[in-house]
PDB file of C-alpha atoms in Angstrom:
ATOM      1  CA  UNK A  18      23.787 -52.053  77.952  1.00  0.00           C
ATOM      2  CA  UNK A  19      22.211 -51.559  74.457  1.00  0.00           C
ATOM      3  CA  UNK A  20      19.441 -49.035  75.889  1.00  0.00           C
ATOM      4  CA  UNK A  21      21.233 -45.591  75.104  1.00  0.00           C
ATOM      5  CA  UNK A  22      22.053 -46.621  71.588  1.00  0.00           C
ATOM      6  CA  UNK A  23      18.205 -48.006  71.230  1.00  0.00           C
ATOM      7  CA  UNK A  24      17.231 -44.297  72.890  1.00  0.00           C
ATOM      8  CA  UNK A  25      18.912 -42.531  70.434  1.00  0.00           C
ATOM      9  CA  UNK A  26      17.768 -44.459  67.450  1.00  0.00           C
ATOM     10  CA  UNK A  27      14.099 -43.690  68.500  1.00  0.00           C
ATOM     11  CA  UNK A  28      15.095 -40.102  68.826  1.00  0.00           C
ATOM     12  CA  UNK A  29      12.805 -37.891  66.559  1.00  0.00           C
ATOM     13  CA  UNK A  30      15.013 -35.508  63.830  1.00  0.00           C
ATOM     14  CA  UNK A  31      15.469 -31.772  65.264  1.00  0.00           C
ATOM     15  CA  UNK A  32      12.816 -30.585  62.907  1.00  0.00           C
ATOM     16  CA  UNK A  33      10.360 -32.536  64.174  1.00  0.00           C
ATOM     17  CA  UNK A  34       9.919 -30.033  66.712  1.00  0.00           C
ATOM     18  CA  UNK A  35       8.324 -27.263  64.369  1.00  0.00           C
ATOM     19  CA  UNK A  36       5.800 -27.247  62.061  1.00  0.00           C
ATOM     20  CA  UNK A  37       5.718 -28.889  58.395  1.00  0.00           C
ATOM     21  CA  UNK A  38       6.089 -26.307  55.897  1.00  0.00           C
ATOM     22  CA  UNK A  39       2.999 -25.793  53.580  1.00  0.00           C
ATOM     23  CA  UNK A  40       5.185 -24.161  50.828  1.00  0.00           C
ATOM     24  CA  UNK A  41       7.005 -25.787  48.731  1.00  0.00           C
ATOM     25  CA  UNK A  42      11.075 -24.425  47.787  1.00  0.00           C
ATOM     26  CA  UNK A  43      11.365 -22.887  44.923  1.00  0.00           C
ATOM     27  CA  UNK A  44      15.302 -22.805  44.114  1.00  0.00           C
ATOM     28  CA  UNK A  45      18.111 -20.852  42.064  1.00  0.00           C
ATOM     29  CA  UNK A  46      21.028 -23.042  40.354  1.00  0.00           C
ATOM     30  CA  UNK A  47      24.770 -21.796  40.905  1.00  0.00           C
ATOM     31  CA  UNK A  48      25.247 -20.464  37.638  1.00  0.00           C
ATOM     32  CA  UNK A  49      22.253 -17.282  38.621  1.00  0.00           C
ATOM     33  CA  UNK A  50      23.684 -17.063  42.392  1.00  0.00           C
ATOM     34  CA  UNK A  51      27.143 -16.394  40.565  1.00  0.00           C
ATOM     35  CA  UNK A  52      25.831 -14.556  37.621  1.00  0.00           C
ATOM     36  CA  UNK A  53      24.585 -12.246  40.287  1.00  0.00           C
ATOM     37  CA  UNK A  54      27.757 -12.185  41.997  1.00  0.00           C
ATOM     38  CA  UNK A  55      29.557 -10.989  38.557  1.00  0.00           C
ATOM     39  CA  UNK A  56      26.672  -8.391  37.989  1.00  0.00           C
ATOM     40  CA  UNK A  57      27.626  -6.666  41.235  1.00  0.00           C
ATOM     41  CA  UNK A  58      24.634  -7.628  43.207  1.00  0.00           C
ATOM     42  CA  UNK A  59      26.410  -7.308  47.075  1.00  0.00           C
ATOM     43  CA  UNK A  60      25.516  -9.560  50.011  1.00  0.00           C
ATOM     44  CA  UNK A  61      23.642  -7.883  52.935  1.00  0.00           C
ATOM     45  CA  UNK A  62      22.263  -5.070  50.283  1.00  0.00           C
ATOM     46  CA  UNK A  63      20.318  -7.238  47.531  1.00  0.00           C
ATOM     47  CA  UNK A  64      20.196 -10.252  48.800  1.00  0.00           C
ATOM     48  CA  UNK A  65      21.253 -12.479  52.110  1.00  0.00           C
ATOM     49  CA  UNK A  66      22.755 -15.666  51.595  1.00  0.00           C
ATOM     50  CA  UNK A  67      22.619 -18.122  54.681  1.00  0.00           C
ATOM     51  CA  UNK A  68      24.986 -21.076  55.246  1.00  0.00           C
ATOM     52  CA  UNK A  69      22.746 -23.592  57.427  1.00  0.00           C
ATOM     53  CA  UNK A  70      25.280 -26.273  58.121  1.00  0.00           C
ATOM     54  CA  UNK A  71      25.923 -26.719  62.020  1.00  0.00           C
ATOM     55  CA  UNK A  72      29.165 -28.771  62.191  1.00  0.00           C
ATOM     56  CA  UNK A  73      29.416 -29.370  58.763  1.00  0.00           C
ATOM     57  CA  UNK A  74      30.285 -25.773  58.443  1.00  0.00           C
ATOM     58  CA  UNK A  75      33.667 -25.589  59.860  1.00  0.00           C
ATOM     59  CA  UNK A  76      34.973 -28.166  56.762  1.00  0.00           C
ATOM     60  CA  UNK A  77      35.335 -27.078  53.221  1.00  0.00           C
ATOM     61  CA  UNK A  78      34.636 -23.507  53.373  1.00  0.00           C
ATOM     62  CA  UNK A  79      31.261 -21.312  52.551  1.00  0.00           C
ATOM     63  CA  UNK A  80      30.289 -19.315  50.235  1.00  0.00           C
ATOM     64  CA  UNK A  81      31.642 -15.459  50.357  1.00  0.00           C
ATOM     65  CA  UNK A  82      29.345 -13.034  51.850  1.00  0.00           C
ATOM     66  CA  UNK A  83      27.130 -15.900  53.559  1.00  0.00           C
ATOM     67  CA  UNK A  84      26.505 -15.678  57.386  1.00  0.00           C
ATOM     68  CA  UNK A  85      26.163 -18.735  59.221  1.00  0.00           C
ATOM     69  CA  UNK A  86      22.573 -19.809  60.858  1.00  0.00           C
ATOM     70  CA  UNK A  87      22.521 -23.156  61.779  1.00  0.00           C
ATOM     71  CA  UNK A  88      18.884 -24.690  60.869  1.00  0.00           C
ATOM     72  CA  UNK A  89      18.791 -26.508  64.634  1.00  0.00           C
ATOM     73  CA  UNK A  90      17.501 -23.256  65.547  1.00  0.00           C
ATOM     74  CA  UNK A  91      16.603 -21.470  62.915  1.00  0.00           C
ATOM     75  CA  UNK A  92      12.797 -21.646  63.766  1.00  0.00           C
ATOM     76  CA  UNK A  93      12.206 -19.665  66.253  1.00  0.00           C
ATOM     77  CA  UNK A  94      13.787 -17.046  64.824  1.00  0.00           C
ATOM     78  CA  UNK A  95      12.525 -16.339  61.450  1.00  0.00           C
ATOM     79  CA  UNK A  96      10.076 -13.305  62.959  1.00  0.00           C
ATOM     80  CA  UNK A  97      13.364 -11.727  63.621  1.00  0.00           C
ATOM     81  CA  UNK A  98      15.255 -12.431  61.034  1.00  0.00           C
ATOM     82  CA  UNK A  99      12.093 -11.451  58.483  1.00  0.00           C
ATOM     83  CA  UNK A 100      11.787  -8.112  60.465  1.00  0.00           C
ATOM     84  CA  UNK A 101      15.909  -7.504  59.901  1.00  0.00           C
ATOM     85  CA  UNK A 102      15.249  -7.967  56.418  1.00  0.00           C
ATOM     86  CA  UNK A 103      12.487  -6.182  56.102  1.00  0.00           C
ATOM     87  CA  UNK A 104      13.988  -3.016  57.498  1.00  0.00           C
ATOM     88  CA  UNK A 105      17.200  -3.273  55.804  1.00  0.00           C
ATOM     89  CA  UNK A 106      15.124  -3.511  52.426  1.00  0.00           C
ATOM     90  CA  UNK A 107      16.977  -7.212  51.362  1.00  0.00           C
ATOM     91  CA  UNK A 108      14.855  -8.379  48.535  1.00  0.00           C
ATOM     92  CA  UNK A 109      16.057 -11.984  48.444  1.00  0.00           C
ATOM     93  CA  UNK A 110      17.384 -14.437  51.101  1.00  0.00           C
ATOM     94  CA  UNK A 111      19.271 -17.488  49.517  1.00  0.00           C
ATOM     95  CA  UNK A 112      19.555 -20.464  52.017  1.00  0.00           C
ATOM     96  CA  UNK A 113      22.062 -23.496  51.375  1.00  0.00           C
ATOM     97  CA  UNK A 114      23.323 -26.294  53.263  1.00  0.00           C
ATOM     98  CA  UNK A 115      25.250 -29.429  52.336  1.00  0.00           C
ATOM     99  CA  UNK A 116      23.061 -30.279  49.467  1.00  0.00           C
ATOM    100  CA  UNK A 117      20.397 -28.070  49.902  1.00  0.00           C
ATOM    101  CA  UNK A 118      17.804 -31.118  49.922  1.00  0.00           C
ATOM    102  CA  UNK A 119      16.918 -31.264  53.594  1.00  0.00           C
ATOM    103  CA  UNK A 120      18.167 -27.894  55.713  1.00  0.00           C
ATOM    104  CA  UNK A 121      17.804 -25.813  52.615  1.00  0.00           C
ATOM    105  CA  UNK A 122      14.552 -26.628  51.411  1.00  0.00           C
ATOM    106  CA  UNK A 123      12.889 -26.588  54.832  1.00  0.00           C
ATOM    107  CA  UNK A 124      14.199 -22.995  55.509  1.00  0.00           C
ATOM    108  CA  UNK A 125      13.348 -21.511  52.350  1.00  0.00           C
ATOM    109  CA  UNK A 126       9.876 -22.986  52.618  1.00  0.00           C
ATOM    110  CA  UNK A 127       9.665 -21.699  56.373  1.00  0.00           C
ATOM    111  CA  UNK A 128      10.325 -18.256  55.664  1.00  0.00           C
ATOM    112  CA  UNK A 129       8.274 -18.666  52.842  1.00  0.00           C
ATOM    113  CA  UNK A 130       5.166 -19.634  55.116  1.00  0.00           C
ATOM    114  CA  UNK A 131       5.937 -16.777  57.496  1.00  0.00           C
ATOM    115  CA  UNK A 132       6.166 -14.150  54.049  1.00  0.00           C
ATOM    116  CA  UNK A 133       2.819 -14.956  53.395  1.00  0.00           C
ATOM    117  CA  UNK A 134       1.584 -15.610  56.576  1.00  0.00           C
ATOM    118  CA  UNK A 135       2.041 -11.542  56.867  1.00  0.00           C
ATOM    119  CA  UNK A 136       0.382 -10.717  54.162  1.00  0.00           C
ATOM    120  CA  UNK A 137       2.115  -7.361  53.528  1.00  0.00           C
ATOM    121  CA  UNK A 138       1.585  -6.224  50.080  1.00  0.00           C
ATOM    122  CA  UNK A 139       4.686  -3.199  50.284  1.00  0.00           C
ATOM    123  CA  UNK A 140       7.179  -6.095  51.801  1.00  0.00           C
ATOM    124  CA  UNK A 141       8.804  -8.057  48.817  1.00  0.00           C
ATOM    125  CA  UNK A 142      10.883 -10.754  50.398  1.00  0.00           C
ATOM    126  CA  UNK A 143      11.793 -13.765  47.971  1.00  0.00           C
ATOM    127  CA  UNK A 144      13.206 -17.010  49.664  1.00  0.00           C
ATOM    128  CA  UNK A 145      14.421 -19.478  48.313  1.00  0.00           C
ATOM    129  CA  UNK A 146      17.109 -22.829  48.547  1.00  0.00           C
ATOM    130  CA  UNK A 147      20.327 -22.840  46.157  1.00  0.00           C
ATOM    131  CA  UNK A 148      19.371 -26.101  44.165  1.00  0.00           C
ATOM    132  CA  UNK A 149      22.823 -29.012  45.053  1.00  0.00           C
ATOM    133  CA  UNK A 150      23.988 -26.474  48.031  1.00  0.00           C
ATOM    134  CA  UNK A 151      27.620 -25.793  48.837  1.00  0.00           C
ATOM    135  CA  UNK A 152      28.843 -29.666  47.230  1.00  0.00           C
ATOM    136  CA  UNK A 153      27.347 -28.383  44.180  1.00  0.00           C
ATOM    137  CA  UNK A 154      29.018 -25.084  44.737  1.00  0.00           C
ATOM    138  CA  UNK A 155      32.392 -26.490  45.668  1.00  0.00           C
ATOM    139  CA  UNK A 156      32.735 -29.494  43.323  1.00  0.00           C
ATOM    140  CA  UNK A 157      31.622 -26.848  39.897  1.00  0.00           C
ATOM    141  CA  UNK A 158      34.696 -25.554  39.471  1.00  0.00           C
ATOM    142  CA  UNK A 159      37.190 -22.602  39.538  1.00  0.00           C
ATOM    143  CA  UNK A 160      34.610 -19.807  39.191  1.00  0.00           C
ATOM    144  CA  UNK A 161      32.508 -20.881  42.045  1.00  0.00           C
ATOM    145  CA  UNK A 162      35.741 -22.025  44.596  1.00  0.00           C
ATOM    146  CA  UNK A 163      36.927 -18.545  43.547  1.00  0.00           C
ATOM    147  CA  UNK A 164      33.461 -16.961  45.691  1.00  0.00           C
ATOM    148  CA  UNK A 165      34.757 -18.891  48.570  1.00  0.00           C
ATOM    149  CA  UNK A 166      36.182 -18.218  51.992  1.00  0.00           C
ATOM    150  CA  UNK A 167      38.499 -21.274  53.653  1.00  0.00           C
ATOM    151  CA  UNK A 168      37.907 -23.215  50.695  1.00  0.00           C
ATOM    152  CA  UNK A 169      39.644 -26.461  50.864  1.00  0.00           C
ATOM    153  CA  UNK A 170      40.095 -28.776  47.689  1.00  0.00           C
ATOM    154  CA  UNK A 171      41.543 -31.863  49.807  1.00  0.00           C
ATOM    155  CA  UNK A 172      37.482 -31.746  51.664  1.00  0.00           C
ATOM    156  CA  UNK A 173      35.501 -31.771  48.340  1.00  0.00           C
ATOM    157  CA  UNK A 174      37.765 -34.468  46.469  1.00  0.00           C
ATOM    158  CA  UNK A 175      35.464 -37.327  47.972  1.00  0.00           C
ATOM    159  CA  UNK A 176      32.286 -35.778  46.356  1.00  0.00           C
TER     160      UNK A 176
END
C-alpha cells in the first residue's frame, strides 16, 4: 500500500530533465522593473516580462503586461521564444515566479546559455530573474499592487 507514495517521493524534480545552466542569474529588484514601468518603457516593445508559475498562477494575481509560460516546459522552447524576440527587437526579457529563487533563476540563466550559445554580435537580448518574484512584488506595497491584474490582498496576507 505505501509503494505509490514511496514512487513519488523518489520522483526526480521536472528540471531534472534538461540541462544545468552554466550561467549564473543576474537579477533586477522591483523598484527598476517599476521605475521602468513609470518611465514609459511598454511590455512586448522594450522588454518581455514572463510569469513562470504553473498553478500557482491562477492565485494572487501577476504582474501587468506579463504573459504566462509555465517553466515545466519552458525548455524546449527557448529557440522559439529567442527567435520571437529577436525579430520583434525586445531588448530585455524579465522572468519571475513565486520567489524568483528556483523557476526564475533557472530561466533567466537558460536563455542566458542559449544568448550566448548563438554568438550573434547584432542580437542584444538581456535576461534576467526579478530578484523576491511576484511575493516580493505583491507584499511591497501600493505602487507595485497598483501594476497588477487580479490582484488579491486576502492571498498575500500570509506572506
Amino acid at each position: 500500500m505505501g509503494e505509490p507514495i514511496a514512487a513519488a517521493a523518489k520522483e526526480a524534480p521536472w528540471y531534472a530533465a534538461y540541462p544545468e545552466a552554466k550561467s549564473i542569474a543576474i537579477t533586477m529588484t522591483r523598484s527598476d522593473l517599476l521605475d521602468m514601468m513609470k518611465m514609459g518603457k511598454k511590455p512586448g516593445e522594450d522588454y518581455i516580462l514572463v510569469d513562470l508559475r504553473r498553478a500557482d498562477h491562477e492565485v494572487g494575481g501577476a504582474i501587468s503586461g506579463s504573459i504566462n509560460l509555465p517553466a515545466q516546459s519552458l525548455y524546449p522552447t527557448i529557440p522559439t521564444l529567442y527567435a520571437m524576440l529577436k525579430a520583434a527587437g525586445i531588448p530585455l526579457v524579465i522572468w519571475y515566479c513565486g520567489s524568483s529563487r528556483g523557476r526564475g533563476t533557472r530561466a533567466a540563466a537558460w536563455f542566458a546559455d542559449f544568448i550566448k550559445d548563438r554568438n550573434e554580435d547584432r542580437v542584444k537580448i538581456e535576461s534576467i530573474a526579478l530578484l523576491d518574484g511576484i511575493k516580493g512584488w505583491a507584499t511591497a506595497g501600493d505602487n507595485y499592487t497598483s501594476k497588477m491584474h487580479e490582484y488579491d490582498a486576502e492571498v498575500w496576507k500570509s506572506w
